[in-house]
PDB file of C-alpha atoms and ligand atoms in Angstrom:
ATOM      1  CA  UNK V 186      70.076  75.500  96.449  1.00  0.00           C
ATOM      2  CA  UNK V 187      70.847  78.551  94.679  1.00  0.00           C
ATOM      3  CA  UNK V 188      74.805  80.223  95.477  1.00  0.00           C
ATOM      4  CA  UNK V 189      74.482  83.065  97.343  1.00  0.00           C
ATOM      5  CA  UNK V 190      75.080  86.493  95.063  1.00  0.00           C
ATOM      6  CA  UNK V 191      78.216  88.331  95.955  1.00  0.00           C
ATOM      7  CA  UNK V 192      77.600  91.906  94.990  1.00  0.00           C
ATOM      8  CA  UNK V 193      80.132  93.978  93.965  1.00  0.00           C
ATOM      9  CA  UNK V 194      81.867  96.446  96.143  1.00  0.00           C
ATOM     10  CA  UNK V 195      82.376  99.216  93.532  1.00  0.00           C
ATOM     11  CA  UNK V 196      80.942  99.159  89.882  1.00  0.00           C
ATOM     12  CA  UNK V 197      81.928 101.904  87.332  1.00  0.00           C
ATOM     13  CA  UNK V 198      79.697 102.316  84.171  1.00  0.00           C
ATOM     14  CA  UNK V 199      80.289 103.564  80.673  1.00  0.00           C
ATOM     15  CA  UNK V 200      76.964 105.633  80.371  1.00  0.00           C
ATOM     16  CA  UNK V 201      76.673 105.216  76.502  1.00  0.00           C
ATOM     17  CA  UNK V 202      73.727 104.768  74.008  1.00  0.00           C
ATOM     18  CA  UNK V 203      71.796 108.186  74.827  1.00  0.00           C
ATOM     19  CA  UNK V 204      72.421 109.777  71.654  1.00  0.00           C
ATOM     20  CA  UNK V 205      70.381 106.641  69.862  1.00  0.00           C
ATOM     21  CA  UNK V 206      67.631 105.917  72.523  1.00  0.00           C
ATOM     22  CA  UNK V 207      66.869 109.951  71.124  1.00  0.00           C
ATOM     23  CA  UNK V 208      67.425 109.387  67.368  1.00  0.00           C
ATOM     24  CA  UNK V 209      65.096 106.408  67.478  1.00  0.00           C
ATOM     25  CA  UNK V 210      62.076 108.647  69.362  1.00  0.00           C
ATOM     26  CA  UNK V 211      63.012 111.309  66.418  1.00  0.00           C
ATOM     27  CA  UNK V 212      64.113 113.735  69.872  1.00  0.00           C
ATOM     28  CA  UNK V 213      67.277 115.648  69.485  1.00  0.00           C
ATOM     29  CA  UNK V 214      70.236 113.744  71.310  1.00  0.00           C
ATOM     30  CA  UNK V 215      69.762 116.046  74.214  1.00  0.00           C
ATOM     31  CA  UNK V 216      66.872 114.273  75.037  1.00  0.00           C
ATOM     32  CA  UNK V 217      69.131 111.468  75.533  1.00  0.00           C
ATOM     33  CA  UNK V 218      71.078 112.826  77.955  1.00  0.00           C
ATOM     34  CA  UNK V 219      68.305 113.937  80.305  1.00  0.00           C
ATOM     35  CA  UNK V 220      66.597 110.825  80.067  1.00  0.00           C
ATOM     36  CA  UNK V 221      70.487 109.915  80.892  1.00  0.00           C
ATOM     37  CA  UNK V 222      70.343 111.522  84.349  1.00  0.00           C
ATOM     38  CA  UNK V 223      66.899 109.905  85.155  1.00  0.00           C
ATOM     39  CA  UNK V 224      68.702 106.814  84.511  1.00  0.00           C
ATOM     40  CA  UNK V 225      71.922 107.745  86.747  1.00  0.00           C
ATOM     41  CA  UNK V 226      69.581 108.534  89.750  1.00  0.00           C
ATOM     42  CA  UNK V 227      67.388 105.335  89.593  1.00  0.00           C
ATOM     43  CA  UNK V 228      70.864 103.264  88.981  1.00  0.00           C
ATOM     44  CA  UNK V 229      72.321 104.997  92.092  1.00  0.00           C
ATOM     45  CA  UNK V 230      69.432 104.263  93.952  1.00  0.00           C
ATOM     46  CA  UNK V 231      69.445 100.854  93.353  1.00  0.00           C
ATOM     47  CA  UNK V 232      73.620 100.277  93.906  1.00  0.00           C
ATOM     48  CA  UNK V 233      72.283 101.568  97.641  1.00  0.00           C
ATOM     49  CA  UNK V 234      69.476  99.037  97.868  1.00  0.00           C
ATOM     50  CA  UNK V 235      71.843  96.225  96.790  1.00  0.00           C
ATOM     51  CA  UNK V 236      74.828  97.297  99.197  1.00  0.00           C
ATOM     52  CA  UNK V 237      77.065  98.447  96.605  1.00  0.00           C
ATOM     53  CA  UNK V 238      79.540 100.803  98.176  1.00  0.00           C
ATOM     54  CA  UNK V 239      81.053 102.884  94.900  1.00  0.00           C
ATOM     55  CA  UNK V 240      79.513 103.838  92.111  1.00  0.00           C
ATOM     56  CA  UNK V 241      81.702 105.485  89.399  1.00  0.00           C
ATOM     57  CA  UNK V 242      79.950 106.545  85.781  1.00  0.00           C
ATOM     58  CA  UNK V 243      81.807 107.806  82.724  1.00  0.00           C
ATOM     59  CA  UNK V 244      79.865 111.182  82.096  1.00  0.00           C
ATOM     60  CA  UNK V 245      81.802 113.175  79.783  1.00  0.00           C
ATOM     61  CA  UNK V 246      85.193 111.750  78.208  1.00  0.00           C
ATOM     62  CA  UNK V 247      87.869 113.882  77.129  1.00  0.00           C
ATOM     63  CA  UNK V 248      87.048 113.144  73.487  1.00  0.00           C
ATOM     64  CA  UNK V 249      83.680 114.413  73.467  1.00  0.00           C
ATOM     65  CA  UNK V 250      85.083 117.673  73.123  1.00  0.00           C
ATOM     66  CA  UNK V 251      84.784 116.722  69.816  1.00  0.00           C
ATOM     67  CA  UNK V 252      80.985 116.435  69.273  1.00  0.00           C
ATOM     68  CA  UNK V 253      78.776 119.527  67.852  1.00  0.00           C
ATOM     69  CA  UNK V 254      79.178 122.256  69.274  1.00  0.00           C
ATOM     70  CA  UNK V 255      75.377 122.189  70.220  1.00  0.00           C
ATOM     71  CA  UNK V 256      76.037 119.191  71.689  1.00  0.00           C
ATOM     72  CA  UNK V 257      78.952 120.188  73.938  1.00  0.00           C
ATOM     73  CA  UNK V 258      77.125 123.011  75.187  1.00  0.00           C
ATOM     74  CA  UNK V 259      74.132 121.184  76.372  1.00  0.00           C
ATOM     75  CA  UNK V 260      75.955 118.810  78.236  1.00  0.00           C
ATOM     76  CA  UNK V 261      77.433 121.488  79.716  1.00  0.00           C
ATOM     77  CA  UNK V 262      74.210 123.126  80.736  1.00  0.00           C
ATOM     78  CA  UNK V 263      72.537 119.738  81.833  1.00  0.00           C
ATOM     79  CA  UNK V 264      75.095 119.158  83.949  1.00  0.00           C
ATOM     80  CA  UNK V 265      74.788 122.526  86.118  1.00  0.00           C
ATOM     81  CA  UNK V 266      70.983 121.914  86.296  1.00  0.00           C
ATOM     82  CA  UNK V 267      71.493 118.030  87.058  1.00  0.00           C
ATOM     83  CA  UNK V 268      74.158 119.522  89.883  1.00  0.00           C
ATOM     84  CA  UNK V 269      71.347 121.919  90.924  1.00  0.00           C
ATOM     85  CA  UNK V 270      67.911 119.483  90.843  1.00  0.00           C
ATOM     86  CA  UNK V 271      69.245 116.271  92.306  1.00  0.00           C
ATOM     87  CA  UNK V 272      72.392 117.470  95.081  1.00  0.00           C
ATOM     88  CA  UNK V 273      69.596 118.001  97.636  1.00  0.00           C
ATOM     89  CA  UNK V 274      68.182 114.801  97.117  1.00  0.00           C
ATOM     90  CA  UNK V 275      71.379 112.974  97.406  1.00  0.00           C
ATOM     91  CA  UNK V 276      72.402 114.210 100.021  1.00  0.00           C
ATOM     92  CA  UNK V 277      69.355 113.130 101.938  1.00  0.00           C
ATOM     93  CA  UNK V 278      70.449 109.793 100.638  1.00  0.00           C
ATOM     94  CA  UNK V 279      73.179 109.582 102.090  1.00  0.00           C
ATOM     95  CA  UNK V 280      75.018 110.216  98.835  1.00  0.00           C
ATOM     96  CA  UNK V 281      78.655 111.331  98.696  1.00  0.00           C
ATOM     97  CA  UNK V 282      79.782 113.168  95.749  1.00  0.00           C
ATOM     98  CA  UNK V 283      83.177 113.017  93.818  1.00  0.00           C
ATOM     99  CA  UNK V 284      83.554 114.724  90.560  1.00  0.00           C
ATOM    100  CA  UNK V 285      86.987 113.245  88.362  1.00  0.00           C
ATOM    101  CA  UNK V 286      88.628 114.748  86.008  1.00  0.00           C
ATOM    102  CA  UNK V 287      90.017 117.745  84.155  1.00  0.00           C
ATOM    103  CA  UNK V 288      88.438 121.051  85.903  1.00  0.00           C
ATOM    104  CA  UNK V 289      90.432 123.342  83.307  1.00  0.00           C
ATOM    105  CA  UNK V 290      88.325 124.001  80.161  1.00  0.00           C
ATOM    106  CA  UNK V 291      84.994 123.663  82.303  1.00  0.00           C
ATOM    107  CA  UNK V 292      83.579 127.064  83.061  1.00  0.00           C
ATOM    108  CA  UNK V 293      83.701 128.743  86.564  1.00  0.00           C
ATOM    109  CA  UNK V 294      80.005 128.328  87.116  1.00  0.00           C
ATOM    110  CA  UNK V 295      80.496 124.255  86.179  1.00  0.00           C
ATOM    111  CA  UNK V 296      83.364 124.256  88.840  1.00  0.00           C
ATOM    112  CA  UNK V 297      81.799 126.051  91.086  1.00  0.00           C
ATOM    113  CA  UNK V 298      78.593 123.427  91.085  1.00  0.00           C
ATOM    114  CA  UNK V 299      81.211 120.516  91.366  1.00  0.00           C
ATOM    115  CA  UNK V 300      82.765 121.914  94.780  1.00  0.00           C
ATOM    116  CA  UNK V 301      79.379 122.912  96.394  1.00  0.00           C
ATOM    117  CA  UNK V 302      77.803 119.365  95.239  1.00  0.00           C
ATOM    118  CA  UNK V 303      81.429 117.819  97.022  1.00  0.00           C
ATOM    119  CA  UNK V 304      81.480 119.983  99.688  1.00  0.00           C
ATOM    120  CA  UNK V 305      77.905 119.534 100.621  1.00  0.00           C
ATOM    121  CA  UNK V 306      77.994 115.634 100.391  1.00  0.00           C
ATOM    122  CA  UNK V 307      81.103 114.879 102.290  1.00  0.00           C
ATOM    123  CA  UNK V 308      79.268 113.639 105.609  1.00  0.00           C
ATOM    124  CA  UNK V 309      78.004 111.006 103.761  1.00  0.00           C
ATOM    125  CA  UNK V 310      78.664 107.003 103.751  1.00  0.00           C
ATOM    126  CA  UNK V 311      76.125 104.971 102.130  1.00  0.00           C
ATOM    127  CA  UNK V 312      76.895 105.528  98.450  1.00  0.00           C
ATOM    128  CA  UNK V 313      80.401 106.971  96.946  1.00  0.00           C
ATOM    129  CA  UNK V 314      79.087 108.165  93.699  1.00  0.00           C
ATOM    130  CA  UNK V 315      82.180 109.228  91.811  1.00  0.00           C
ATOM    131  CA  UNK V 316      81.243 110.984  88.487  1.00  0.00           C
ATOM    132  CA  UNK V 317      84.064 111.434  85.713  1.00  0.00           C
ATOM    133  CA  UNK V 318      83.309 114.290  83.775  1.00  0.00           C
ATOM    134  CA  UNK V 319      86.028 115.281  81.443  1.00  0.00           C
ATOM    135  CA  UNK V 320      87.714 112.721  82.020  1.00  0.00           C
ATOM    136  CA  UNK V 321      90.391 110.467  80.175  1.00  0.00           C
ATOM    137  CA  UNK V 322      92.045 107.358  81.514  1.00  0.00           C
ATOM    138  CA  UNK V 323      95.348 108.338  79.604  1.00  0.00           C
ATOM    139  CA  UNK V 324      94.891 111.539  81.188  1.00  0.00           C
ATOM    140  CA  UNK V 325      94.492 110.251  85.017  1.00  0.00           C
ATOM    141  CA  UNK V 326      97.333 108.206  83.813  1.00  0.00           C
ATOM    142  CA  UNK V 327     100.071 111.529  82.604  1.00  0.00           C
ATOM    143  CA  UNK V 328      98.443 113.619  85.127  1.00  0.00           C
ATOM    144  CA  UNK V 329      99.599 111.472  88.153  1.00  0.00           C
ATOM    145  CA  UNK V 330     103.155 110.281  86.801  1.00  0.00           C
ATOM    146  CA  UNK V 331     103.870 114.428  86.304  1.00  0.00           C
ATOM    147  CA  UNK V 332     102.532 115.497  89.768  1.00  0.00           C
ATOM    148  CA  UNK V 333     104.963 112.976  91.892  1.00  0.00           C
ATOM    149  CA  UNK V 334     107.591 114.020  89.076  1.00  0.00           C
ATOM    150  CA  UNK V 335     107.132 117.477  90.204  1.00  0.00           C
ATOM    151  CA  UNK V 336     107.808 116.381  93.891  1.00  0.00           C
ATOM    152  CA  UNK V 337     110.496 114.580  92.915  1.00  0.00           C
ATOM    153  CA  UNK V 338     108.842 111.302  94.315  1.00  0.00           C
ATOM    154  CA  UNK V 339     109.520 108.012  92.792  1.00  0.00           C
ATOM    155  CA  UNK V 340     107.031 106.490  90.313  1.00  0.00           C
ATOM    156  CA  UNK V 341     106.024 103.105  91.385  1.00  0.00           C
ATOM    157  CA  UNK V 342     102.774 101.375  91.239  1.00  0.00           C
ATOM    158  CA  UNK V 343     101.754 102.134  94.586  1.00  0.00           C
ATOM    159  CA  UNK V 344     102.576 105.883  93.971  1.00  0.00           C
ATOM    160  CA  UNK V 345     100.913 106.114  90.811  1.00  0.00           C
ATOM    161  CA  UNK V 346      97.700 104.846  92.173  1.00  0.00           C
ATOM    162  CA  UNK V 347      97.701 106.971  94.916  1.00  0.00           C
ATOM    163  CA  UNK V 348      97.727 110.157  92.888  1.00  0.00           C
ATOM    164  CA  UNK V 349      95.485 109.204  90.406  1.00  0.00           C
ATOM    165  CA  UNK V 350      91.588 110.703  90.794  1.00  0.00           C
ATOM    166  CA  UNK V 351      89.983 107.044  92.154  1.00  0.00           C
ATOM    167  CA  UNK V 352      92.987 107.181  94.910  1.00  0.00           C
ATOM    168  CA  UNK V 353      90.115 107.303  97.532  1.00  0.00           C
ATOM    169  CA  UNK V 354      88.223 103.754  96.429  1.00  0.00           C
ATOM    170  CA  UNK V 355      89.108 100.699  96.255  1.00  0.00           C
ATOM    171  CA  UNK V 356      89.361  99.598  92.067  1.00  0.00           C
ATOM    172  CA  UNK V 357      86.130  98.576  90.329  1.00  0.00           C
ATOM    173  CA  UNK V 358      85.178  95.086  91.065  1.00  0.00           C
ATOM    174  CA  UNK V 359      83.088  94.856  87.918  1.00  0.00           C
ATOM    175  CA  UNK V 360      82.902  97.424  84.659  1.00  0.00           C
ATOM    176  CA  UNK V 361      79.960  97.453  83.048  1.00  0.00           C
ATOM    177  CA  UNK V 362      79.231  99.511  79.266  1.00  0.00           C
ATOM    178  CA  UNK V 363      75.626  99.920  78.076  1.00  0.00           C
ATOM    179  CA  UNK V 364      74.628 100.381  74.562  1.00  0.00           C
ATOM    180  CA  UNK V 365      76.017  97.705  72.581  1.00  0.00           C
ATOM    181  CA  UNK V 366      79.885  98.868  72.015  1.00  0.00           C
ATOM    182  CA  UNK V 367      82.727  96.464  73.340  1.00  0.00           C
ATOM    183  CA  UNK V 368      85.528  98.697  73.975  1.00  0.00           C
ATOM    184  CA  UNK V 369      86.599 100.839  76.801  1.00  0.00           C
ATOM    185  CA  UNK V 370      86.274 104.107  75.365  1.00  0.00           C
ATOM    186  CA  UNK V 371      89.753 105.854  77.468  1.00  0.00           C
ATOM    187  CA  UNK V 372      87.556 104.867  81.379  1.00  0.00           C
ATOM    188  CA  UNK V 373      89.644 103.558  83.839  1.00  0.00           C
ATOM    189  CA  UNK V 374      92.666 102.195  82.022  1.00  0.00           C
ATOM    190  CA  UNK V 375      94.770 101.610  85.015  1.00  0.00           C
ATOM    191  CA  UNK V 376      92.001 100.870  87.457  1.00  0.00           C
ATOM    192  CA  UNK V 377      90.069  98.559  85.713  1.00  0.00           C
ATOM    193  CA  UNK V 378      93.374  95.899  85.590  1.00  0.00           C
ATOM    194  CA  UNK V 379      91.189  92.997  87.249  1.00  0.00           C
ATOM    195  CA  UNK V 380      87.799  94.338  86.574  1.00  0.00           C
ATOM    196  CA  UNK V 381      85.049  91.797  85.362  1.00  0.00           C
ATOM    197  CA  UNK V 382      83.918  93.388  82.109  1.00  0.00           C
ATOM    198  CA  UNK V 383      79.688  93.358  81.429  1.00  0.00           C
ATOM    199  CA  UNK V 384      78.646  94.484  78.144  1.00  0.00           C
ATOM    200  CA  UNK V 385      74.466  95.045  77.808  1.00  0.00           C
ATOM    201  CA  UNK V 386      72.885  96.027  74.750  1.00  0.00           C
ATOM    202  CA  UNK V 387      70.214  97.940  76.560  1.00  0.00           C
ATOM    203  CA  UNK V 388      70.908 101.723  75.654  1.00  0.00           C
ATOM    204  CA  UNK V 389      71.362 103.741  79.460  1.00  0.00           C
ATOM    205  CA  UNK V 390      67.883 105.229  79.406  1.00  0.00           C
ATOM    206  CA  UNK V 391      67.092 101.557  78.996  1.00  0.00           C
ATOM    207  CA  UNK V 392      69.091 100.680  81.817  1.00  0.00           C
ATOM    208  CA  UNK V 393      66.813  99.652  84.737  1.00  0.00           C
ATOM    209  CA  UNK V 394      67.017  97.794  88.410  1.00  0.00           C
ATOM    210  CA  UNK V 395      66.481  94.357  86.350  1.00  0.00           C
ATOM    211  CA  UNK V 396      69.340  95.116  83.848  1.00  0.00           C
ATOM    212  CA  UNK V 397      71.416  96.131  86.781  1.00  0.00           C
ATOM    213  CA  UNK V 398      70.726  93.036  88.639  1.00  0.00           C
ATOM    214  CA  UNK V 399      71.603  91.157  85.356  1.00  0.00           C
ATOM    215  CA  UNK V 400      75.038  92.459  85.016  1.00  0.00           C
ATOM    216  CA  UNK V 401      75.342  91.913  89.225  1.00  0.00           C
ATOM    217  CA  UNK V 402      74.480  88.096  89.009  1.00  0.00           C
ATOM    218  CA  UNK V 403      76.980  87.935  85.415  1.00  0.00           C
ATOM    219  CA  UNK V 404      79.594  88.725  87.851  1.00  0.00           C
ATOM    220  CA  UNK V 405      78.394  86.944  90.917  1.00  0.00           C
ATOM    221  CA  UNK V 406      79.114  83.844  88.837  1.00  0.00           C
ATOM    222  CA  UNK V 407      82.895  84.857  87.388  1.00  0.00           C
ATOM    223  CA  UNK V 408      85.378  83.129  89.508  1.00  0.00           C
ATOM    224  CA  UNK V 409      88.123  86.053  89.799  1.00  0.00           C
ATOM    225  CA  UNK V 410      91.634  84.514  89.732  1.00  0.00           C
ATOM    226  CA  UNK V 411      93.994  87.310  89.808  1.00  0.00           C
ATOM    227  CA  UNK V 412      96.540  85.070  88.020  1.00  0.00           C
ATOM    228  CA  UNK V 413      96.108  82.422  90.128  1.00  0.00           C
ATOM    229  CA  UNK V 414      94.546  79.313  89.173  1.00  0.00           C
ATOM    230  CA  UNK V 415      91.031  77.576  89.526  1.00  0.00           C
ATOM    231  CA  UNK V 416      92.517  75.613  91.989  1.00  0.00           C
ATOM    232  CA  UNK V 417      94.202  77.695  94.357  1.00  0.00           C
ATOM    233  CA  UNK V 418      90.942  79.975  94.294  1.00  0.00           C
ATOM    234  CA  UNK V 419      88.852  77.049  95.686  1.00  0.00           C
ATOM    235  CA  UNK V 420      91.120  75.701  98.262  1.00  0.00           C
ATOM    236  CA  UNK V 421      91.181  79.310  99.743  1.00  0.00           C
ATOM    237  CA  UNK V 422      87.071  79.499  99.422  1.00  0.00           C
ATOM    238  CA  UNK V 423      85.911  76.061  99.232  1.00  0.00           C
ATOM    239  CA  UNK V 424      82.633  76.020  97.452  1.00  0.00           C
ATOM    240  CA  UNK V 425      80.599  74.274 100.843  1.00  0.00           C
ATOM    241  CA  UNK V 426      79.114  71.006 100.670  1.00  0.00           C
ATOM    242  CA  UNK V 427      75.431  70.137 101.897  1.00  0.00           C
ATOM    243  CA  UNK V 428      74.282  67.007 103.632  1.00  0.00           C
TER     244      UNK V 428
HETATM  245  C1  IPE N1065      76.763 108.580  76.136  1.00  0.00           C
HETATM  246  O1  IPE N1065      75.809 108.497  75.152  1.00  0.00           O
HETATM  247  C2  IPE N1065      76.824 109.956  76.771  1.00  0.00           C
HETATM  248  C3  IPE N1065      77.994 110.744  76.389  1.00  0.00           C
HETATM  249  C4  IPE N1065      79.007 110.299  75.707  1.00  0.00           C
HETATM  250  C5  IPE N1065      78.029 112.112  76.839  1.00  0.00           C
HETATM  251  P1  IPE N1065      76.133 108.898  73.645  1.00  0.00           P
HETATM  252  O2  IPE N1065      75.813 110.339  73.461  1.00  0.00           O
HETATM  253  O3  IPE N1065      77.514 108.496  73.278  1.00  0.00           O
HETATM  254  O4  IPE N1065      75.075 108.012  72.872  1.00  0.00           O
HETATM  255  P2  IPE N1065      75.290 107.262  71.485  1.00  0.00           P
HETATM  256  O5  IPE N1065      76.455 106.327  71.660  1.00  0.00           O
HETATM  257  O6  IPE N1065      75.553 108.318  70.446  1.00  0.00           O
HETATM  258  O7  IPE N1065      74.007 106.541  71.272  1.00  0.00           O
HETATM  259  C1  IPE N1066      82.135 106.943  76.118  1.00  0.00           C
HETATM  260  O1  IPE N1066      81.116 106.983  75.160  1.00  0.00           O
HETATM  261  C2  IPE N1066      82.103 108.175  76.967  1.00  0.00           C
HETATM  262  C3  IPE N1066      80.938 108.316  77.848  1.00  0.00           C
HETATM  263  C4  IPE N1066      79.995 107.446  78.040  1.00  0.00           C
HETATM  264  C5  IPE N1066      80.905 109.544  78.592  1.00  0.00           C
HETATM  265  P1  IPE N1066      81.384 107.511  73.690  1.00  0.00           P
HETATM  266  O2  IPE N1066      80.091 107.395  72.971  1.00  0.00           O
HETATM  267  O3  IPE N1066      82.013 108.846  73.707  1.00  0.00           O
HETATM  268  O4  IPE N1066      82.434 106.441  73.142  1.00  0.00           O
HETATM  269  P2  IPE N1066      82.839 106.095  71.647  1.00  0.00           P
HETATM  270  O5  IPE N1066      83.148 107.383  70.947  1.00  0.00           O
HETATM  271  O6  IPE N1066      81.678 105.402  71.010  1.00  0.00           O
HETATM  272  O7  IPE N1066      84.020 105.189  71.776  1.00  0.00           O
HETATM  273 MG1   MG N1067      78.280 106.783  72.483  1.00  0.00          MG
END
């Protein structure tokens, strides 16, 4: 008999490998990126099906300020229509929205899609999709430390988390990062501590229910020791005998 699959409570995904699933199909990169949201939509969909609880994607990382200027600008745009096409749809999913990161430097209209697509999500409880969009880890990271510093409030680990932009979830029980790259890119660097890591070739257009479910059983079969070892895990959760 087969273990049963534990499913993670929150997974957070580095989107990456759009710019190449275009380049291959001779499309400009920004074909990429829409095929990118398709991609996003399906993968939330299926985090619901499977009882995952948080879903957090990397969007838009600080650093890609540094792409073309083309580039930049069409992410920019896609995400306004994205905002505009698929809130209504989400919401009837029982979607609820979060948008992370730096709002300075994004323009009013951007902003101003972010808080309606928040606001008009926040009933919801099936799915917390939490999208980081200009976004650094090092950033979450300064940005927290100098707001309790401005209140005068101690830094401690508990303190830091809690002003940090994932304060509201619980930390990602597995990480996963399409497209082929092993690193971490600046996502998550305090939250993903204890996160099971999943690397998959497949570039995130690629990324479908039976990749997800790939990277879901990867992790159902990690044994998470949090320091601890082997055997203290399996006296708490003895694997159960049959017969
Ligand atoms: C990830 O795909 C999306 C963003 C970073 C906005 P890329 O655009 O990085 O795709 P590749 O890595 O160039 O293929
Ligand atoms: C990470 O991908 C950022 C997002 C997926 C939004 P990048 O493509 O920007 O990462 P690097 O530059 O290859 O490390
Ligand atoms: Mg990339």
């Amino acid at each position: 008999m087969s273990e049963p699959k534990v499913v993670p409570h929150h997974i957070a995904i580095v989107m990456d490998g759009n710019g190449r699933w275009a380049t291959r199909r001779f499309l400009p990169r920004l074909a990429g990126h829409k095929q990118g949201v398709d991609s996003l939509r399906r993968c939330a969909r299926a985090c619901v099906q499977r009882g995952v609880a948080v879903l957090t994607v990397f969007a838009f990382s600080s650093e890609n300020w540094n792409r073309p200027v083309d580039e930049v600008s069409g992410l920019m745009e896609l995400l306004a229509m994205a905002l505009a096409r698929e809130v209504p749809q989400l919401k009837k999913d029982g979607v609820r929205l979060y948008f992370v990161g730096e709002r300075a430097g994004l323009s009013p209209k951007v902003c101003d899609g972010l808080a309606r697509a928040e606001a008009a999500t926040a009933e919801n409880t099936r799915l917390v999709l939490n999208v980081c969009f200009n976004y650094g880890g090092r950033w979450d990271i300064a940005r927290a430390a100098a707001s309790l510093a401005a209140r005068g409030e101690p830094i401690t680990e508990a303190s830091l988390n809690g002003a940090m932009g994932l304060a509201h979830v619980p930390d990602p029980d597995l990480v996963i990062r399409t497209g082929g790259e092993m690193r971490i890119s600046n996502f998550l660097l305090w939250q993903a501590a204890y996160s099971e890591l999943f690397f998959s070739d497949r570039l995130w257009p690629d990324f479908d229910e039976s990749a997800l479910d790939e990277a879901i059983a990867a992790f159902s079969a990690r044994e998470r020791r949090f320091g601890k070892t082997s055997e203290q895990i399996l006296t708490a959760h003895p694997v159960p005998v049959l017969g």
